[in-house]
Amino acid sequence: MMNIRSWSGLPFPESSRWIALHWTSETPFTWSNDVLLPRGCGRSYGDVCLPSQTAVLCTPCDRIRRFDRERGIICLEAGARISDILRLTIPAGWTLPVVPGTAQVTIGGAIANDIHGKSHHWAGTFGRWVERLELLRSDQRIVCTPCDNAELFRATIGGLGLTGIITWAELQLVPTRSPWLETRNIAFSTLDEFFAITAEIEQNTEYVVGWCDLSVAGRIRGIVHASSFCDENAQSRTPRPSSANLPTLPVSVWTQATVRVANTLRWQMLSRRPIVREHYSQAFFPLDHVPWNRLFGRRGFYQLHAVIPRQIERTGIDRIVARLWEAKLPVPLCVLKRFADIASPGMLSFPIAGTSIAVDVPNTAHASAALKAIITDVVEMGGRVYPAKDALMTALHFQRMYPHWQRLEKLRDRRTCSQFWERVTHVTSP
Amino acid sequence: MKLDSVLIVGATSAIAAATARALLGTCSTFVLAARNSERLNIIAKDLRSRGADAVLSMPYDALHDTDRDVVADTQQLLGTLPDAVLIAHAVLPEHDAIVHDAANAHQVLEINTVSVLALCTHVCRHFEQRGSGILAVISSVAADRGRRNNFLYAASKAALDVYLDGLRLRWSAHWPLLRVLTIKPGYVRTPMTAQLASMPLAARADDVGHSIAQLLRRGASGRYYIPWWWRVVMTVVRILPDRLVMLIRH
């Protein structure tokens, strides 16, 4: 039997109860009395993708219903993956305005977590580009748009799959000129430099993100990756899709020493290549080329992904970094990204105007204690932690960061729940 | 081998749908036949949105249309015979329910065997007249040896293997441009197998579809296991003596 796990490999209670949705016309709520949770590719780091009872695998429903090549509107079943969609739309001159770091994400998952990407400074979150969606609830099937059934629409965007099963969605795409991106790698060695560079470069660049090396206490250095689509096709050949695979290692490869070596190598490599021309599959989806989650061993890893509000972003990020150094945690990956002041349509959307920091840390008792302390800091600073990545926040943390959670709880389908929702709201399934 | 057009019978099955998608880019015209017209429509729209030039669909019920010449119907729709025919429909019965139920068992054989062989006969006639074409039929690894909990299904598929072996010999002697492809997938996660409690080494329908599309493009002829290592597994399973198999619970 297949076990239902989350991507980070953290030891949550696993579940082996799942059913598959093969046609959007099916009604899995009538198959049993179980409490269900729709599930896509299971790329969430924490327990938002773990069912209280039974998971509904939605990936078989991945058909395209309509693709309007003139207006760039695509209507598709919610189990379709981003990789599959871009393979179709990019040659036709359209791309998704918001993509995450992996293409192995379903549309349903992208909506349910209201994901963001390196384009937040102009595109905002994924939910802003959803025109319509159909929701399958235990008692009805209902089409929601920003105008019709608007409250349910807003609850479903970033609704963590709790308002029912999204069966299909209609998305607005944006024009693109070629499948190739030109990336400038700009080095920074203080946080101030990072803020100055990104603020300037965001004016004329489509995708911006900062990678940061925190392996030596007291020293910050990193690279801002600034990419835009090229105007014409590059000469190089389209790369073959890589399938990086590795069994989960028995223990984590990451110690402070290996992190230092890996980060130094990466720094050396990137700072020597100021301009790179890459295929979108390489530029957008670094996580698809390395079996990243397997490197952390059987105990898995935490990702802390927090956003600090604009007014105090500088000191806030400083404080989090200082905490990480103080705790002497190995941090093999740290990513910085500025969020613009673009309102997200979802009730529980994560991004707010400010700067977000994401760090991956191998799972140890020491790490979880240190990260919990950082989450408490984030709450005090008025920031937020991303539910899709979270495994550590308490109900108190969550309810202070997301005061609208009760509005979602009111619209939650009573036959739908996740381990995450039980943890942060203390509701229990019947 | 030319592969511009394909007729897929049982086109709403997960493996058939995945194969059709994997054939996009090679094949531009699809004729889809299946029982459920609503689902057929979903698959047709998907292929069209993904760039297929023409997708035609027609209703086909293996239980009631056994004698119908679907190939001739296709010829009428297209104005020409399809380059390839893929037969993909089947049912996997709940074994305990049919062991003593003759009517039900009869129905399974009707769908899995009789209708498929009837179709093959039509394909055989039309293709021999033209002198070229690919006939691909989805069988199963199960056909290689009856197990205690699926022997009716196994028997229904074994008949196909044997028929196609013979047809392949006939064609190889006189019609060098005719191909017979017996496709033998192992466990695949599809609606058909959703009820099975245990599926060791299960493959994804998408991957199986890609493999089948590749075989069609190559113009392969023969028995093909998907993934390939099932050939090794089934060779071992076939030669195990009964007395040993009795000790194995699976």
XYZ file of C-alpha atoms in Angstrom:
680
model
C 0.000 0.000 0.000
C 1.200 3.464 -0.742
C 1.922 5.645 2.258
C 0.775 9.237 2.233
C 3.706 11.412 3.282
C 4.769 14.986 2.939
C 7.721 16.040 0.823
C 10.036 16.952 3.687
C 9.951 13.395 5.049
C 9.142 14.650 8.563
C 7.742 11.955 10.856
C 4.073 12.920 10.875
C 1.542 10.163 11.464
C 1.391 8.523 8.056
C -1.783 7.406 6.461
C -2.276 4.670 3.933
C -5.912 5.419 3.284
C -6.446 6.990 -0.076
C -8.796 6.932 -2.979
C -8.239 8.267 -6.472
C -10.409 10.656 -8.421
C -10.261 9.611 -12.075
C -13.081 11.718 -13.518
C -14.217 15.117 -12.318
C -17.826 13.953 -12.582
C -17.284 11.407 -9.813
C -18.432 12.194 -6.290
C -16.026 10.649 -3.776
C -17.943 12.091 -0.821
C -20.653 9.514 -1.498
C -18.265 6.546 -1.579
C -17.869 6.433 2.200
C -18.424 8.488 5.306
C -14.741 9.296 5.670
C -13.402 12.790 6.124
C -11.465 13.527 2.946
C -8.602 15.752 1.888
C -7.844 16.484 -1.771
C -4.206 15.849 -2.617
C -2.064 16.632 -5.643
C 1.627 15.776 -5.934
C 2.317 15.950 -2.205
C 5.005 18.602 -2.559
C 3.971 20.497 0.561
C 6.679 20.383 3.198
C 4.422 20.048 6.223
C 1.144 18.427 7.126
C -1.235 20.514 4.995
C -1.161 17.630 2.503
C -1.767 14.907 5.079
C -5.370 13.779 5.528
C -7.135 13.368 8.842
C -8.594 10.167 7.436
C -8.531 9.595 3.684
C -6.675 11.399 0.912
C -8.276 11.907 -2.502
C -5.554 11.716 -5.132
C -6.521 14.195 -7.815
C -3.586 13.726 -10.208
C -5.461 11.398 -12.627
C -7.768 14.323 -13.455
C -5.250 16.244 -15.544
C -7.056 16.889 -18.811
C -7.215 20.191 -20.574
C -10.748 21.348 -21.215
C -10.015 24.364 -23.367
C -6.966 26.364 -24.412
C -7.705 29.708 -26.045
C -4.483 30.469 -27.876
C -5.690 33.953 -28.870
C -6.522 35.275 -25.434
C -4.225 33.095 -23.345
C -6.911 31.485 -21.242
C -6.639 27.869 -20.244
C -9.297 25.788 -18.565
C -8.082 22.526 -17.120
C -8.717 19.855 -14.558
C -7.121 20.579 -11.210
C -4.821 17.552 -11.199
C -2.817 18.904 -14.154
C 0.801 19.647 -13.311
C 2.638 22.858 -14.018
C 5.272 20.937 -16.017
C 2.559 19.552 -18.282
C 0.881 22.936 -18.773
C 4.037 24.865 -19.650
C 5.068 22.197 -22.167
C 1.869 23.087 -24.019
C 1.558 26.830 -23.469
C 5.140 28.090 -23.832
C 5.511 26.975 -27.482
C 2.168 28.728 -28.072
C 3.573 31.959 -26.616
C 1.972 31.901 -23.162
C 3.229 31.178 -19.677
C 1.820 30.922 -16.179
C 2.468 34.245 -14.434
C 3.307 32.510 -11.139
C 5.412 29.364 -10.879
C 7.044 27.807 -7.803
C 10.511 26.219 -7.553
C 9.255 22.864 -8.805
C 7.058 22.049 -11.778
C 5.728 18.967 -10.014
C 2.820 20.850 -8.505
C -0.823 20.529 -9.488
C -3.104 23.436 -10.289
C -5.346 22.399 -7.415
C -2.380 22.511 -5.036
C -1.203 25.839 -6.441
C -4.632 27.356 -5.770
C -5.147 25.700 -2.394
C -1.832 27.091 -1.139
C -2.118 30.323 -3.136
C 1.508 29.886 -4.139
C 3.859 32.684 -5.101
C 7.069 32.777 -7.102
C 9.914 34.979 -8.198
C 7.424 37.162 -10.039
C 5.572 38.388 -6.967
C 6.640 41.996 -7.563
C 4.361 42.207 -10.609
C 2.196 39.090 -10.617
C 1.289 38.681 -6.956
C 0.058 35.229 -6.032
C -1.316 32.389 -8.169
C -4.871 33.037 -7.004
C -4.946 36.428 -8.715
C -4.852 34.674 -12.094
C -7.683 32.264 -11.396
C -10.792 33.371 -13.289
C -13.144 30.562 -12.348
C -13.069 27.265 -10.562
C -15.439 24.451 -9.773
C -15.660 23.148 -6.251
C -16.984 19.714 -5.372
C -18.372 19.826 -1.861
C -20.020 17.028 0.072
C -23.452 18.507 -0.616
C -23.094 20.294 -3.941
C -21.013 21.164 -6.987
C -20.509 24.886 -7.338
C -18.710 27.219 -9.756
C -16.955 30.132 -8.034
C -15.514 33.309 -9.533
C -14.338 36.570 -7.962
C -17.951 37.798 -8.454
C -20.142 34.710 -8.109
C -19.943 32.817 -4.839
C -17.158 35.250 -4.096
C -16.813 34.388 -0.428
C -16.298 30.712 -1.225
C -13.882 31.691 -4.008
C -11.818 33.724 -1.554
C -11.890 30.900 0.955
C -10.765 28.334 -1.617
C -7.757 30.382 -2.769
C -5.217 29.551 -0.098
C -7.906 27.414 1.536
C -5.594 24.393 1.935
C -8.130 22.111 0.251
C -10.572 22.494 3.122
C -13.495 23.993 1.200
C -13.919 20.886 -0.963
C -12.236 19.364 -3.991
C -11.296 21.755 -6.797
C -12.231 19.844 -9.955
C -11.237 22.329 -12.650
C -10.036 25.910 -12.931
C -9.716 28.562 -15.586
C -6.490 30.568 -15.588
C -5.293 33.713 -17.305
C -1.834 33.287 -18.825
C 0.657 35.998 -19.762
C 2.482 36.303 -23.100
C 6.033 35.100 -23.414
C 8.516 35.425 -26.207
C 10.554 32.221 -26.065
C 11.277 29.257 -23.771
C 14.647 30.770 -22.851
C 15.528 33.070 -19.982
C 18.517 35.265 -19.461
C 19.600 35.335 -15.838
C 21.922 37.910 -14.337
C 23.711 36.794 -11.175
C 24.500 39.795 -8.986
C 26.548 39.259 -5.849
C 25.786 40.948 -2.531
C 27.652 40.778 0.759
C 25.342 42.575 3.171
C 21.587 42.615 3.653
C 21.520 46.308 2.774
C 23.055 45.490 -0.566
C 20.442 42.789 -1.130
C 17.628 45.259 -0.510
C 19.196 47.940 -2.708
C 19.865 45.560 -5.605
C 16.416 43.926 -5.576
C 14.540 47.220 -5.235
C 16.301 48.513 -8.311
C 16.295 45.392 -10.407
C 12.620 44.629 -9.845
C 11.765 47.656 -11.973
C 12.766 45.943 -15.200
C 13.128 42.218 -14.488
C 10.426 39.587 -14.563
C 11.793 37.099 -12.031
C 13.907 38.043 -9.015
C 15.086 35.954 -6.078
C 18.047 36.016 -3.704
C 20.133 33.024 -2.666
C 22.041 33.486 0.550
C 25.024 31.752 2.154
C 24.761 31.771 5.948
C 27.348 29.065 6.570
C 29.800 31.318 8.411
C 28.387 33.083 11.468
C 28.526 36.838 11.042
C 28.999 36.754 7.286
C 26.183 37.162 4.813
C 26.870 36.776 1.159
C 24.664 35.781 -1.688
C 23.521 36.173 -5.248
C 20.473 37.899 -6.632
C 19.172 35.928 -9.599
C 17.374 38.277 -11.989
C 15.797 36.580 -15.002
C 13.734 37.721 -17.937
C 12.492 35.857 -20.983
C 14.721 36.299 -24.036
C 13.276 37.896 -27.131
C 14.340 35.228 -29.541
C 15.039 31.529 -29.357
C 18.499 30.639 -28.150
C 20.676 28.459 -30.306
C 21.181 25.772 -27.711
C 19.118 22.607 -27.729
C 16.158 22.109 -25.449
C 17.409 20.145 -22.438
C 15.999 16.698 -21.889
C 13.817 16.460 -18.822
C 16.022 15.168 -16.033
C 14.718 12.693 -13.537
C 16.899 13.110 -10.502
C 16.250 10.228 -8.193
C 17.893 8.835 -5.135
C 16.679 6.656 -2.301
C 16.322 8.545 0.975
C 19.722 8.525 2.635
C 19.879 6.948 6.107
C 21.174 10.160 7.691
C 21.363 13.780 6.656
C 24.406 14.802 4.630
C 24.206 18.291 6.103
C 26.515 19.318 8.917
C 27.990 22.753 9.366
C 31.099 21.608 7.529
C 29.330 20.141 4.473
C 27.029 23.143 4.281
C 30.078 25.417 4.193
C 31.670 23.405 1.394
C 28.463 23.208 -0.659
C 27.699 26.895 -0.266
C 31.252 27.917 -1.136
C 31.153 25.806 -4.292
C 27.844 27.297 -5.273
C 29.094 30.798 -4.580
C 32.226 30.199 -6.669
C 30.233 28.757 -9.525
C 27.604 31.488 -9.633
C 29.852 34.475 -9.123
C 31.896 33.333 -12.113
C 28.856 33.309 -14.362
C 27.373 36.815 -14.295
C 25.009 36.129 -17.184
C 23.470 32.758 -17.968
C 21.053 31.771 -20.681
C 18.858 28.900 -19.569
C 15.815 26.969 -20.650
C 12.773 27.769 -18.492
C 12.795 24.264 -17.026
C 16.254 24.937 -15.598
C 15.765 28.548 -14.606
C 12.363 28.105 -12.944
C 12.570 24.671 -11.413
C 15.881 24.057 -9.641
C 14.185 21.598 -7.280
C 13.420 19.258 -10.165
C 17.063 18.654 -10.952
C 18.288 17.575 -7.506
C 16.663 14.986 -5.227
C 16.835 17.668 -2.538
C 14.498 16.114 0.035
C 16.383 12.801 0.001
C 19.616 14.449 1.140
C 18.225 15.104 4.595
C 17.995 11.479 5.639
C 15.204 9.497 7.216
C 14.291 12.152 9.762
C 13.543 14.687 7.064
C 13.903 18.452 7.328
C 12.132 21.632 8.263
C 11.649 24.584 6.044
C 10.927 27.786 7.847
C 9.350 30.198 5.393
C 8.379 33.497 6.963
C 7.573 36.984 5.754
C 8.444 40.127 7.681
C 6.333 43.269 7.092
C 7.858 46.056 5.014
C 8.415 48.632 7.826
C 10.688 46.318 9.797
C 11.920 43.937 7.093
C 15.555 44.949 7.461
C 15.771 44.408 11.219
C 13.419 41.437 11.091
C 15.519 39.445 8.627
C 18.635 40.427 10.604
C 17.085 39.075 13.756
C 16.123 35.743 12.168
C 19.589 35.282 10.673
C 21.196 36.107 14.025
C 18.984 33.509 15.699
C 20.044 30.878 13.162
C 23.726 31.633 13.794
C 23.203 31.618 17.532
C 21.627 28.163 17.352
C 24.537 26.936 15.136
C 22.131 25.207 12.772
C 23.346 23.856 9.439
C 21.384 25.826 6.807
C 22.063 24.292 3.373
C 19.581 26.605 1.670
C 18.452 30.146 2.390
C 16.286 32.097 -0.035
C 15.268 35.746 0.213
C 12.444 37.303 -1.779
C 10.729 40.653 -1.592
C 6.937 40.673 -1.757
C 5.237 43.674 -3.302
C 2.170 45.354 -1.906
C -0.230 43.378 -4.101
C -3.268 42.089 -2.266
C -3.868 38.350 -2.537
C -7.439 37.267 -3.142
C -7.344 34.435 -0.625
C -8.485 34.729 2.985
C -5.476 32.798 4.192
C -2.913 33.795 1.570
C 0.597 33.973 2.933
C 2.292 36.905 1.157
C 2.103 40.422 2.600
C 4.194 43.430 1.586
C 7.639 42.782 3.008
C 10.512 40.360 2.671
C 10.336 36.619 2.950
C 13.061 34.288 4.093
C 13.047 30.530 3.609
C 15.589 28.251 5.264
C 15.947 24.477 5.088
C 17.238 22.803 8.244
C 17.729 19.064 8.938
C 15.325 17.721 11.537
C 16.813 17.497 15.022
C 15.301 18.237 18.418
C 17.619 21.221 18.689
C 16.541 22.543 15.282
C 12.839 22.308 16.036
C 13.283 24.181 19.353
C 15.330 26.918 17.673
C 12.883 27.275 14.786
C 9.933 27.441 17.167
C 11.630 30.328 18.934
C 12.082 32.063 15.581
C 8.391 31.545 14.752
C 7.501 33.237 18.052
C 9.708 36.158 16.977
C 7.983 36.314 13.594
C 4.584 36.465 15.277
C 5.761 39.289 17.515
C 7.044 41.243 14.528
C 3.662 40.983 12.840
C 4.985 38.575 10.223
C 3.656 35.278 8.992
C 4.758 31.710 8.471
C 3.718 29.834 5.287
C 1.301 26.986 6.120
C 2.385 24.981 3.034
C 5.858 24.705 4.530
C 5.057 24.566 8.197
C 5.394 21.733 10.677
C 6.082 23.634 13.868
C 3.714 26.487 14.570
C 1.265 26.185 17.436
C -2.430 26.966 17.299
C -1.722 30.227 19.102
C 0.894 31.248 16.529
C -1.376 30.394 13.632
C -4.422 32.162 14.951
C -2.472 35.351 15.606
C -0.862 35.308 12.155
C -4.055 34.453 10.293
C -6.899 36.204 12.134
C -9.264 35.313 9.266
C -8.951 31.600 9.937
C -12.420 31.487 11.469
C -13.964 32.703 8.229
C -12.365 29.750 6.484
C -13.434 27.429 9.281
C -17.029 28.555 8.713
C -16.827 27.711 4.999
C -14.834 24.515 5.467
C -16.681 21.484 4.193
C -17.484 19.392 7.264
C -16.353 16.295 5.386
C -12.901 17.746 4.715
C -9.977 18.146 7.082
C -6.180 17.876 7.247
C -3.711 17.063 9.979
C -2.508 20.647 9.714
C -5.958 22.087 10.343
C -6.466 19.812 13.354
C -3.115 20.934 14.706
C -3.580 24.698 14.351
C -7.278 24.996 15.133
C -7.817 22.003 17.426
C -10.896 20.937 15.515
C -11.287 17.179 15.438
C -12.823 15.062 12.732
C -15.931 13.134 13.690
C 6.067 2.921 -40.468
C 3.458 5.556 -41.204
C 1.598 6.621 -38.069
C -0.576 9.602 -38.920
C -3.876 8.223 -37.773
C -4.895 5.793 -35.068
C -8.117 4.133 -34.005
C -8.279 3.550 -30.263
C -10.982 1.254 -28.960
C -11.573 1.649 -25.223
C -10.146 5.152 -25.455
C -11.351 6.241 -22.019
C -9.210 3.658 -20.242
C -6.348 5.289 -18.388
C -3.656 3.465 -20.375
C -5.310 4.254 -23.726
C -5.739 7.928 -22.840
C -2.107 8.158 -21.738
C -0.992 6.454 -24.962
C -3.018 8.865 -27.085
C -1.409 11.817 -25.314
C 2.053 10.330 -25.791
C 1.345 9.904 -29.506
C 0.691 13.627 -29.984
C 3.373 15.019 -32.213
C 3.639 11.719 -34.106
C 0.005 11.128 -34.799
C -2.324 13.906 -35.923
C -5.676 12.138 -36.338
C -7.375 10.164 -33.613
C -10.545 8.144 -33.804
C -11.703 7.268 -30.318
C -14.253 4.597 -29.532
C -15.657 3.892 -26.077
C -18.896 3.282 -24.248
C -19.184 6.393 -22.084
C -19.709 9.340 -24.423
C -19.301 11.991 -21.721
C -15.851 10.668 -20.829
C -15.007 10.198 -24.479
C -15.763 13.857 -24.972
C -13.384 14.837 -22.135
C -10.545 12.814 -23.672
C -11.280 14.215 -27.144
C -11.224 17.810 -25.882
C -7.959 17.150 -24.076
C -6.279 15.819 -27.222
C -7.631 18.695 -29.302
C -6.424 21.301 -26.788
C -3.004 19.691 -26.840
C -2.715 20.129 -30.573
C -4.217 17.094 -32.306
C -5.443 18.044 -35.799
C -8.554 15.918 -35.773
C -10.168 13.933 -33.004
C -13.300 11.987 -33.926
C -15.222 9.874 -31.517
C -17.792 7.139 -31.840
C -19.770 5.140 -29.339
C -18.767 1.516 -28.961
C -20.037 -0.986 -26.432
C -17.985 -4.182 -26.342
C -20.928 -6.101 -24.947
C -23.452 -5.148 -27.611
C -21.389 -4.131 -30.637
C -19.437 -7.380 -30.903
C -20.266 -7.847 -34.563
C -19.842 -4.246 -35.604
C -17.003 -3.492 -37.996
C -15.552 -0.477 -36.206
C -12.645 -0.379 -38.636
C -15.020 0.111 -41.562
C -16.823 2.817 -39.574
C -13.484 4.517 -39.048
C -12.711 4.266 -42.736
C -15.993 5.994 -43.439
C -15.225 8.790 -40.973
C -11.676 9.362 -42.206
C -12.047 8.431 -45.835
C -9.149 6.049 -45.328
C -8.134 3.195 -43.045
C -6.288 4.186 -39.867
C -2.541 3.497 -39.836
C -2.792 1.777 -36.475
C -5.471 0.229 -34.307
C -5.063 0.027 -30.542
C -7.530 -2.165 -28.674
C -7.520 -1.255 -24.999
C -10.848 -2.132 -23.424
C -11.243 -4.750 -20.709
C -12.865 -5.386 -17.369
C -11.192 -6.782 -14.292
C -13.907 -8.644 -12.400
C -13.967 -9.097 -8.673
C -12.940 -12.700 -8.760
C -14.915 -14.102 -5.829
C -18.103 -12.723 -7.310
C -17.792 -14.550 -10.622
C -16.267 -17.895 -9.725
C -19.738 -19.422 -9.394
C -21.632 -16.968 -11.576
C -21.761 -18.234 -15.152
C -23.690 -15.265 -16.525
C -21.161 -12.844 -15.118
C -18.206 -14.925 -16.293
C -19.727 -15.050 -19.740
C -19.956 -11.271 -19.755
C -16.283 -10.905 -18.842
C -15.260 -13.229 -21.665
C -17.569 -11.390 -24.032
C -15.906 -8.062 -23.271
C -12.278 -9.094 -22.795
C -12.013 -11.825 -25.391
C -14.875 -12.224 -27.864
C -15.260 -8.556 -28.736
C -11.481 -8.083 -29.012
C -10.994 -11.095 -31.272
C -13.949 -10.005 -33.400
C -12.302 -6.600 -33.792
C -8.980 -8.253 -34.627
C -10.700 -10.232 -37.347
C -12.030 -7.046 -38.916
C -8.636 -5.381 -38.602
C -7.022 -8.446 -40.168
C -9.296 -8.324 -43.208
C -8.927 -4.599 -43.842
C -5.191 -4.462 -43.183
C -4.432 -7.464 -45.389
C -6.305 -5.772 -48.224
C -4.210 -2.667 -47.847
C -1.001 -4.493 -46.982
C 0.173 -2.260 -44.150
C -0.796 -1.296 -40.618
C -0.152 -1.846 -36.939
C -2.488 -3.825 -34.712
C -1.767 -3.306 -31.015
C -3.735 -5.043 -28.294
C -3.417 -4.559 -24.558
C -3.151 -7.912 -22.873
C -1.658 -8.439 -19.428
C 1.166 -10.176 -17.575
C -1.649 -12.032 -15.835
C -2.176 -14.048 -19.030
C 1.086 -15.921 -18.462
C -0.185 -18.020 -15.576
C -3.494 -18.391 -13.803
C -3.498 -17.349 -10.176
C -6.030 -18.423 -7.598
C -7.689 -15.009 -7.481
C -7.743 -13.938 -11.135
C -7.808 -16.999 -13.383
C -10.866 -15.995 -15.351
C -9.334 -12.627 -16.209
C -6.038 -14.394 -16.962
C -7.776 -16.852 -19.275
C -9.635 -14.056 -21.054
C -6.303 -12.354 -21.810
C -4.364 -15.555 -22.568
C -6.672 -16.206 -25.510
C -5.602 -12.856 -26.976
C -1.897 -13.664 -26.604
C -2.288 -16.964 -28.405
C -4.437 -15.496 -31.182
C -2.006 -12.632 -31.747
C 1.016 -14.987 -31.767
C -0.580 -16.874 -34.609
C -1.627 -13.769 -36.486
C 1.919 -12.432 -36.206
C 3.269 -15.599 -37.828
C 0.697 -15.357 -40.610
C 1.555 -11.748 -41.330
C 5.312 -12.165 -41.087
C 5.146 -14.757 -43.865
C 3.210 -12.735 -46.447
C 2.748 -9.153 -45.312
C 6.034 -7.555 -44.235
C 4.353 -4.190 -43.543
C 1.797 -5.555 -41.118
C 2.682 -5.536 -37.413
C 1.130 -7.246 -34.408
C 1.960 -5.801 -31.025
C 0.920 -7.692 -27.893
C 1.268 -5.301 -24.984
C 1.606 -6.891 -21.579
C 1.617 -4.320 -18.785
C 2.225 -5.337 -15.189
C 0.296 -3.669 -12.405
C -0.769 -0.157 -13.359
C -2.595 2.291 -11.117
C -5.834 2.888 -12.993
C -9.546 2.908 -12.186
C -9.631 -0.753 -13.243
C -7.192 -1.766 -10.524
C -8.456 0.640 -7.842
C -10.142 -2.204 -5.937
C -6.981 -4.335 -5.681
C -5.646 -4.379 -2.143
C -2.045 -4.996 -3.074
C -0.230 -3.991 -6.247
C 3.470 -4.766 -6.000
C 5.719 -2.774 -8.370
C 2.795 -0.771 -9.761
C 3.549 1.541 -12.677
C 1.925 4.845 -13.590
C -0.473 4.909 -16.518
C 1.473 7.839 -18.007
C 4.703 5.851 -18.132
C 2.977 2.830 -19.642
C 1.378 5.105 -22.248
C 4.793 6.494 -23.175
C 6.222 3.010 -23.607
C 3.328 1.922 -25.806
C 3.620 5.048 -27.954
C 7.313 4.356 -28.393
C 6.624 0.778 -29.517
C 4.046 2.030 -32.015
C 6.446 4.618 -33.412
C 9.134 1.986 -33.790
C 6.717 -0.274 -35.635
C 7.567 -3.013 -33.159
C 6.077 -6.450 -33.572
C 5.989 -9.086 -30.828
C 5.071 -9.586 -27.196
C 6.193 -6.656 -25.093
C 6.183 -6.483 -21.304
C 5.848 -3.033 -19.734
C 7.999 -2.234 -17.839
C 10.419 -4.630 -19.569
C 11.538 -6.466 -16.421
C 8.124 -8.089 -16.105
C 9.406 -10.427 -18.800
C 11.999 -11.714 -16.349
C 9.500 -11.942 -13.502
C 6.946 -13.792 -15.613
C 9.506 -16.196 -17.054
C 10.267 -17.262 -13.509
C 6.582 -17.368 -12.570
C 5.818 -19.544 -15.594
C 8.399 -22.208 -14.855
C 7.696 -22.548 -11.141
C 6.178 -25.984 -10.455
C 2.575 -26.009 -9.256
C 3.546 -27.524 -5.936
C 5.747 -24.570 -5.171
C 3.181 -22.032 -6.315
C 0.637 -23.583 -3.956
C 2.845 -22.527 -1.062
C 2.892 -18.915 -2.175
C -0.052 -16.966 -0.875
C -0.044 -14.115 -3.310
